[in-house]
């Protein structure tokens, strides 16, 4: 009877150690996944600031670059939206289930405690029966043995229930690790897939900026309005007329009677 | 002459404003991209901690889960390696070029300063010539006019050089924004593509964990060695033998003469 008690006792200890181990590891995973999620949120925040700055910057640029930068900012904003969803999903699908393990583990620990006390009680009863057997006549021994049989069955049932509970706990643990890790990957993959698509559009937006068109606008902006109206805003030549420095190098200075205002005529 | 001077003067001011604007915007972009890169580095660090924890955790698990978690950790580690490369490339291809704009802008500002002083000098010369013209006889006026013509050509050349410099600066700015933004997207896309691939493998690693095989090992670990050797370690049935609670529910208590040690025989 004692060896059976010891066996069950050490088994309960093993189970308790296992619960403690799960509690510790899930707690650590929870903290680290939460930290990972928080850092993703910080990255999203920096992405948001970048979007705002690019938008502000875009407003000061020539039309083509402005359009390209605005579109780029829109795409980058969309990626931060996806990143926000990623953070929320990491919290809901990874961090929360790991956190809720605290409660699961607590319940399991109660179960083990209850079983342990049932085992202790049973051990006392066994010791009592042993005493009775040694002291009492054979007619009382029969009663004792029947009581022992009942006690043994009770003990077996209790141990079996605990084993089933723990078996279920272990199965659930493996399933939950698989589920939580898979959810983590799914959330990450979902973000990656969407970001990949949006970044591709962002790339096209910025690559499509027509720098020559913008340079025209820029050159015009440097010259006084009358200069622009004279040259015409649709002028496709550069305002730094290349002929100015050509071999002919003609420079006409129209000297008027009343003032010395001059006009560089671009040939 | 004065209107020409004013026009060129306001043009130089516009150019200076433009340089100041570029300096400001590139500086802000540089800071924000650097912050984005730093947060990505923090995310990598948290990923590394997660890898270490999963590895530690895996070592305490049953063989199948251990394998799955180890493989998962390896994949996650690879993603952090890619993230590390991403951070380094963000710094080299985005942050550094933006930072180096400080020097580019400084040089451009020197150019403008030089041109401005040339313009100032020219204005003084013009004023001098004007005075000469008003005071002096016609023979000296001819000299003055020839000098004015030279001064005007000098001024035009200086302004033209400045315009060319600024045109090149503007062109370079548009190209650099296009290049830097495109590099940013390329670095991000490169990471996303690789992470997508590795996460897919990580998903397979964790999904392939055979929980039944692990439960066998777990159940065996709960029982004392003699129990395991009696049942045989290759036993594929559950250690919580289902027949124990079957309708027959047989429970044999082998009562030996000298002690009450009992054995629950699993049928």
XYZ file of C-alpha atoms in Angstrom:
534
model
C 0.000 0.000 0.000
C 2.851 2.338 0.882
C 4.642 1.834 -2.457
C 1.420 2.632 -4.292
C 1.006 5.745 -2.198
C 4.601 6.793 -2.876
C 4.189 6.156 -6.573
C 1.048 8.247 -6.710
C 2.638 10.877 -4.532
C 5.687 11.237 -6.811
C 3.368 11.245 -9.803
C 1.435 14.153 -8.297
C 4.734 15.943 -7.698
C 5.691 15.402 -11.334
C 2.335 16.794 -12.379
C 2.787 19.814 -10.121
C 6.273 20.419 -11.536
C 4.825 20.178 -15.011
C 2.150 22.751 -14.199
C 4.766 25.073 -12.713
C 6.905 24.644 -15.832
C 3.989 25.433 -18.147
C 3.067 28.463 -16.042
C 6.636 29.778 -16.177
C 7.146 29.180 -19.907
C 3.787 30.508 -20.993
C 4.325 33.555 -18.804
C 7.680 34.219 -20.453
C 6.328 33.661 -23.958
C 3.447 35.992 -23.134
C 5.788 38.765 -22.044
C 8.024 38.395 -25.091
C 5.210 38.238 -27.629
C 3.695 41.280 -25.905
C 7.042 43.099 -26.208
C 7.239 42.087 -29.876
C 3.748 43.456 -30.412
C 4.621 46.698 -28.600
C 7.718 47.211 -30.749
C 5.609 46.611 -33.845
C 3.285 49.334 -32.540
C 6.289 51.673 -32.111
C 7.335 50.937 -35.685
C 3.786 51.770 -36.808
C 3.995 55.075 -34.888
C 7.266 55.980 -36.605
C 5.706 54.997 -39.917
C 2.810 57.377 -39.166
C 5.214 60.230 -38.429
C 7.034 59.484 -41.671
C 3.730 59.629 -43.563
C 2.913 63.046 -42.055
C 6.365 64.418 -42.849
C 6.262 63.167 -46.432
C 2.838 64.780 -46.856
C 4.094 68.107 -45.486
C 7.183 67.884 -47.644
C 5.118 66.988 -50.726
C 3.063 70.181 -50.363
C 6.189 72.273 -50.941
C 7.281 70.404 -54.062
C 6.651 70.826 -57.769
C 3.474 69.087 -59.100
C 4.915 65.779 -60.262
C 7.058 65.166 -57.194
C 4.171 66.359 -55.044
C 1.843 63.815 -56.626
C 4.425 61.032 -56.355
C 5.207 61.816 -52.715
C 1.516 62.144 -51.780
C 0.757 58.786 -53.346
C 3.805 57.305 -51.674
C 2.613 58.703 -48.320
C -0.877 57.262 -48.916
C 0.594 53.822 -49.526
C 2.855 54.113 -46.502
C -0.176 55.156 -44.427
C -2.038 52.079 -45.619
C 0.874 49.897 -44.515
C 0.717 51.486 -41.055
C -3.018 50.698 -40.996
C -2.177 47.072 -41.746
C 0.523 47.235 -39.089
C -2.068 48.539 -36.633
C -4.317 45.591 -37.468
C -1.269 43.338 -37.062
C -0.630 44.717 -33.551
C -4.290 44.275 -32.566
C -4.327 40.731 -33.911
C -1.038 39.849 -32.226
C -2.541 41.017 -28.935
C -5.847 39.198 -29.479
C -4.584 35.968 -31.026
C -1.202 35.503 -29.367
C -0.745 37.594 -26.233
C -4.260 37.158 -24.777
C -4.421 33.352 -25.137
C -0.990 33.141 -23.472
C -2.151 35.477 -20.719
C -5.338 33.469 -20.137
C -3.106 30.465 -19.466
C -2.575 31.943 -16.033
C -6.202 31.128 -15.174
C -6.036 27.681 -16.824
C -2.915 26.827 -14.849
C -4.496 28.077 -11.609
C -7.486 25.795 -12.100
C -5.203 22.855 -12.867
C -3.240 23.562 -9.717
C -6.503 23.453 -7.680
C -7.316 20.085 -9.204
C -3.931 18.734 -8.211
C -4.238 20.160 -4.710
C -7.630 18.487 -4.267
C -6.272 15.163 -5.484
C -3.257 15.483 -3.254
C -5.463 15.956 -0.196
C -7.603 12.961 -1.279
C -4.398 10.931 -1.534
C -3.258 12.094 1.895
C -6.629 11.212 3.396
C -6.494 7.788 1.781
C -3.004 7.187 3.167
C -4.274 7.925 6.673
C -7.168 5.553 6.167
C -4.785 2.836 5.013
C -2.597 3.322 8.041
C -5.720 3.091 10.227
C -6.791 -0.146 8.548
C -3.314 -1.602 8.961
C -3.464 -0.866 12.695
C -6.943 -2.462 12.930
C -5.691 -5.570 11.133
C -2.767 -6.018 13.509
C -4.794 -5.422 16.687
C -8.174 -6.961 16.013
C -9.584 -10.437 15.664
C -10.245 -12.044 12.309
C -13.965 -11.125 12.159
C -13.061 -7.420 12.272
C -10.329 -8.021 9.706
C -12.918 -8.937 7.101
C -14.615 -5.556 7.588
C -11.234 -3.841 7.414
C -10.335 -5.576 4.197
C -13.600 -4.608 2.564
C -12.998 -1.032 3.672
C -9.497 -1.191 2.292
C -10.825 -2.439 -0.998
C -13.215 0.525 -1.138
C -10.436 2.926 -0.164
C -8.168 1.477 -2.841
C -10.869 1.885 -5.462
C -11.458 5.457 -4.318
C -7.750 6.183 -4.521
C -7.479 4.648 -7.968
C -10.453 6.679 -9.153
C -8.989 9.914 -7.790
C -5.611 9.221 -9.376
C -7.264 8.289 -12.617
C -9.265 11.504 -12.662
C -6.103 13.475 -12.027
C -4.306 11.592 -14.771
C -7.118 12.344 -17.170
C -7.150 15.995 -16.178
C -3.415 16.249 -16.645
C -3.523 14.312 -19.891
C -6.093 16.774 -21.162
C -3.986 19.663 -19.863
C -0.922 18.339 -21.717
C -2.901 17.744 -24.902
C -4.377 21.219 -24.651
C -0.926 22.689 -24.031
C 0.530 21.104 -27.175
C -2.511 22.168 -29.192
C -2.353 25.676 -27.783
C 1.344 26.103 -28.543
C 0.659 24.894 -32.072
C -2.359 27.183 -32.336
C -0.736 30.273 -30.828
C 2.492 29.917 -32.819
C 0.481 29.317 -35.976
C -1.654 32.369 -35.243
C 1.483 34.424 -34.761
C 2.764 33.325 -38.160
C -0.635 33.873 -39.786
C -0.876 37.421 -38.426
C 2.676 38.171 -39.571
C 2.107 36.573 -42.990
C -1.123 38.493 -43.454
C 0.691 41.768 -42.806
C 3.642 40.782 -45.002
C 1.395 39.863 -47.911
C -0.521 43.121 -47.769
C 2.590 45.239 -47.195
C 4.260 43.542 -50.174
C 1.369 44.555 -52.394
C 1.147 48.151 -51.126
C 4.916 48.720 -51.194
C 4.887 47.628 -54.827
C 2.336 50.372 -55.573
C 4.382 52.845 -53.511
C 7.405 52.001 -55.633
C 5.470 52.664 -58.833
C 4.152 55.980 -57.454
C 7.586 57.364 -56.750
C 9.193 55.920 -59.870
C 6.542 57.494 -62.096
C 7.545 61.040 -61.062
C 8.383 62.956 -64.264
C 11.420 65.001 -63.254
C 11.629 66.957 -66.525
C 8.076 68.227 -66.121
C 8.892 69.316 -62.590
C 12.119 71.031 -63.648
C 10.135 73.117 -66.122
C 7.851 74.287 -63.337
C 10.799 74.899 -61.047
C 12.669 76.981 -63.633
C 9.577 79.081 -64.289
C 9.141 79.697 -60.586
C 12.622 81.207 -60.391
C 11.874 83.858 -62.999
C 9.748 86.955 -62.648
C 6.203 86.707 -64.081
C 6.899 88.916 -67.129
C 9.798 86.638 -68.027
C 7.491 83.630 -67.877
C 4.738 85.289 -69.875
C 7.287 86.288 -72.512
C 8.661 82.769 -72.772
C 5.267 81.181 -72.369
C 4.591 78.684 -69.610
C 4.304 75.848 -72.081
C 7.846 76.429 -73.223
C 9.511 73.077 -73.287
C 13.051 74.390 -73.561
C 15.081 74.999 -70.476
C 14.924 78.541 -69.173
C 18.693 78.457 -69.069
C 18.615 78.646 -72.800
C 21.445 76.517 -74.086
C 22.053 78.943 -77.018
C 23.092 81.547 -74.470
C 26.435 79.850 -74.125
C 26.592 78.691 -77.732
C 29.459 79.719 -80.013
C 27.515 82.724 -81.283
C 27.167 83.856 -77.664
C 25.112 86.864 -78.763
C 24.069 89.156 -75.987
C 21.930 92.142 -76.925
C 21.778 95.006 -74.540
C 18.909 97.273 -75.419
C 19.824 100.583 -74.004
C 16.876 102.846 -73.605
C 17.044 106.573 -73.215
C 15.478 106.936 -69.772
C 16.877 103.967 -67.944
C 19.425 101.204 -68.086
C 17.017 98.361 -67.781
C 18.217 95.613 -70.003
C 16.898 92.455 -71.422
C 18.858 89.374 -72.175
C 17.308 88.079 -75.317
C 17.529 84.332 -75.687
C 17.980 83.481 -79.303
C 19.694 98.162 -64.532
C 18.162 98.408 -61.083
C 15.154 96.279 -62.055
C 17.521 93.636 -63.427
C 19.458 93.725 -60.215
C 16.259 93.381 -58.151
C 15.060 90.530 -60.317
C 18.324 88.675 -59.895
C 18.419 89.525 -56.225
C 14.916 88.136 -55.600
C 15.841 85.121 -57.709
C 18.846 84.493 -55.455
C 16.575 84.841 -52.426
C 14.201 82.300 -53.918
C 17.110 79.966 -54.489
C 18.314 80.458 -50.927
C 14.811 79.764 -49.613
C 14.714 76.652 -51.747
C 18.026 75.450 -50.325
C 16.827 76.130 -46.778
C 13.625 74.210 -47.523
C 15.520 71.220 -48.921
C 17.887 71.277 -45.930
C 14.960 71.322 -43.503
C 12.917 68.642 -45.249
C 15.810 66.294 -45.890
C 16.909 66.713 -42.291
C 13.438 65.789 -41.048
C 13.153 62.840 -43.415
C 16.587 61.696 -42.277
C 15.574 61.770 -38.613
C 12.312 59.926 -39.245
C 13.806 57.241 -41.463
C 16.551 56.804 -38.835
C 13.878 56.424 -36.135
C 12.040 53.909 -38.334
C 15.266 51.958 -38.756
C 15.949 52.075 -35.003
C 12.467 50.743 -34.201
C 13.008 47.969 -36.725
C 16.234 47.156 -34.844
C 14.273 47.064 -31.559
C 11.776 44.687 -33.153
C 14.696 42.493 -34.277
C 16.026 42.501 -30.684
C 12.652 41.383 -29.325
C 12.525 38.733 -32.037
C 15.948 37.505 -30.890
C 14.748 37.258 -27.279
C 11.688 35.360 -28.460
C 13.940 32.930 -30.354
C 16.039 32.298 -27.223
C 12.971 31.762 -25.057
C 11.361 29.368 -27.531
C 14.635 27.405 -27.684
C 14.819 27.185 -23.874
C 11.169 26.232 -23.707
C 11.591 23.607 -26.446
C 14.287 21.843 -24.430
C 11.762 21.055 -21.705
C 9.144 19.640 -24.059
C 8.350 16.176 -25.381
C 10.257 15.180 -28.572
C 7.764 16.199 -31.247
C 6.909 19.559 -29.733
C 10.590 20.092 -29.018
C 11.476 19.496 -32.666
C 8.642 21.712 -33.886
C 9.541 24.537 -31.516
C 13.265 24.291 -32.296
C 12.575 24.472 -36.013
C 10.168 27.335 -35.417
C 12.857 29.155 -33.410
C 15.402 28.562 -36.206
C 13.064 30.107 -38.746
C 12.293 33.017 -36.459
C 16.044 33.525 -35.944
C 16.529 33.627 -39.709
C 13.855 36.306 -39.964
C 15.713 38.374 -37.368
C 18.877 37.948 -39.458
C 16.992 39.311 -42.448
C 15.662 42.089 -40.234
C 19.222 42.885 -39.192
C 20.222 43.132 -42.855
C 17.127 45.296 -43.394
C 18.251 47.699 -40.635
C 21.771 47.893 -42.048
C 20.473 48.522 -45.542
C 17.983 51.135 -44.336
C 20.873 52.952 -42.682
C 23.180 52.639 -45.687
C 20.682 53.245 -48.499
C 18.203 55.644 -46.916
C 19.503 57.334 -43.766
C 23.104 57.951 -44.943
C 22.190 59.500 -48.330
C 19.738 61.794 -46.524
C 22.393 62.668 -43.959
C 24.958 63.426 -46.656
C 22.516 65.990 -48.034
C 23.733 68.246 -45.258
C 27.095 68.544 -47.037
C 25.471 68.913 -50.472
C 23.260 71.717 -49.180
C 26.214 73.416 -47.498
C 28.146 73.467 -50.776
C 25.114 74.802 -52.628
C 24.766 77.543 -50.022
C 28.413 78.554 -50.602
C 27.734 78.778 -54.345
C 24.766 81.043 -53.732
C 26.742 83.182 -51.302
C 29.497 83.650 -53.869
C 27.011 84.555 -56.559
C 25.248 86.940 -54.218
C 28.486 88.804 -53.517
C 29.220 88.909 -57.267
C 25.783 90.400 -57.791
C 26.327 92.940 -55.017
C 29.660 93.923 -56.522
C 28.057 94.297 -59.928
C 25.294 96.490 -58.478
C 27.915 98.814 -57.002
C 29.685 98.992 -60.344
C 26.413 99.831 -62.064
C 25.705 102.630 -59.593
C 29.221 103.947 -60.236
C 28.676 103.903 -64.005
C 25.346 105.681 -63.617
C 27.045 108.439 -61.656
C 29.790 108.733 -64.328
C 27.192 108.968 -67.069
C 25.309 111.811 -65.359
C 28.408 113.841 -64.440
C 30.796 113.311 -67.289
C 31.070 114.470 -70.890
C 30.007 112.254 -73.753
C 33.506 110.927 -74.524
C 33.706 109.375 -71.063
C 30.174 108.041 -71.498
C 31.362 105.775 -74.296
C 33.916 104.186 -71.965
C 31.267 103.886 -69.262
C 28.858 102.176 -71.626
C 31.456 99.683 -72.739
C 32.241 98.968 -69.095
C 28.566 98.604 -68.362
C 28.232 96.143 -71.184
C 31.098 94.096 -69.742
C 29.597 94.294 -66.255
C 26.224 93.209 -67.613
C 27.793 90.238 -69.344
C 29.634 89.294 -66.175
C 26.444 89.541 -64.171
C 24.537 87.487 -66.716
C 27.273 84.844 -66.676
C 27.267 84.683 -62.872
C 23.492 84.431 -62.733
C 23.531 81.810 -65.442
C 26.086 79.759 -63.549
C 23.969 80.002 -60.445
C 20.879 79.018 -62.386
C 22.677 76.024 -63.787
C 23.933 75.040 -60.368
C 20.475 75.363 -58.887
C 18.872 73.584 -61.805
C 21.288 70.720 -61.264
C 20.573 70.846 -57.528
C 16.836 70.664 -58.148
C 17.221 67.859 -60.670
C 19.454 65.989 -58.244
C 16.972 66.563 -55.423
C 14.082 65.053 -57.409
C 16.277 62.152 -58.501
C 17.501 61.602 -54.962
C 14.017 61.615 -53.449
C 12.977 59.114 -56.114
C 16.102 57.059 -55.480
C 15.975 57.150 -51.665
C 12.246 56.405 -51.482
C 12.674 53.607 -53.998
C 15.595 52.210 -52.012
C 13.466 52.307 -48.872
C 10.744 50.317 -50.614
C 13.284 47.895 -52.106
C 14.858 47.212 -48.701
C 11.417 46.699 -47.150
C 10.228 44.512 -50.030
C 13.373 42.420 -49.870
C 12.780 41.744 -46.174
C 9.067 41.086 -46.702
C 9.730 38.597 -49.477
C 12.248 36.637 -47.445
C 10.197 36.793 -44.246
C 7.149 35.550 -46.168
C 9.100 32.515 -47.304
C 10.637 31.722 -43.903
C 7.386 32.267 -41.981
C 5.736 29.782 -44.309
C 8.357 27.193 -43.300
C 7.911 28.151 -39.634
C 4.188 27.516 -39.996
C 4.828 24.081 -41.437
C 7.294 23.257 -38.639
C 4.817 23.957 -35.878
C 1.847 22.460 -37.687
C 3.706 19.188 -38.249
C 4.024 18.512 -34.499
C 2.466 15.089 -33.820
C 0.618 15.645 -30.531
C -0.397 11.987 -30.104
C 3.224 10.842 -30.243
C 4.125 13.440 -27.641
C 1.205 12.472 -25.395
C 2.513 8.890 -25.366
C 5.891 10.097 -24.175
C 4.277 12.383 -21.632
C 2.083 9.646 -20.190
C 5.055 7.323 -19.884
C 7.029 10.003 -18.077
C 4.325 10.245 -15.398
C 4.588 6.577 -14.470
C 7.346 4.876 -12.494
C 9.923 2.966 -14.572
C 8.639 -0.518 -13.588
C 5.190 0.494 -14.783
C 6.622 1.514 -18.116
C 8.713 -1.621 -18.471
C 5.663 -3.761 -17.630
C 3.527 -1.997 -20.200
C 6.361 -1.743 -22.662
C 7.567 1.635 -23.848
C 6.307 0.945 -27.325
C 2.793 0.551 -25.996
C 0.583 2.600 -28.260
C -2.408 2.564 -25.968
C -2.961 5.307 -23.506
C -1.514 4.666 -20.078
C -4.845 5.681 -18.663
C -6.136 2.411 -19.926
C -9.633 2.978 -21.176
C -10.704 -0.533 -20.075
C -10.157 0.567 -16.495
C -13.421 2.439 -16.593
C -15.089 0.036 -18.994
C -18.350 -1.735 -18.070
C -16.474 -4.732 -16.747
C -14.613 -2.333 -14.463
C -12.579 -5.227 -13.060
C -10.250 -4.301 -10.275
C -8.133 -7.082 -8.881
C -6.616 -6.572 -5.496
C -3.947 -9.176 -4.967
C -3.755 -9.548 -1.286
C -0.497 -11.075 -0.237
C 0.127 -12.649 3.127
C 2.801 -10.334 4.457
C 1.655 -6.953 3.185
C -1.180 -5.073 1.623
C 0.727 -3.874 -1.391
C -1.629 -3.986 -4.255
C -1.489 -3.869 -7.945
C -4.078 -2.526 -10.237
C -3.945 -4.793 -13.192
C -4.937 -3.187 -16.429
C -6.819 -5.678 -18.487
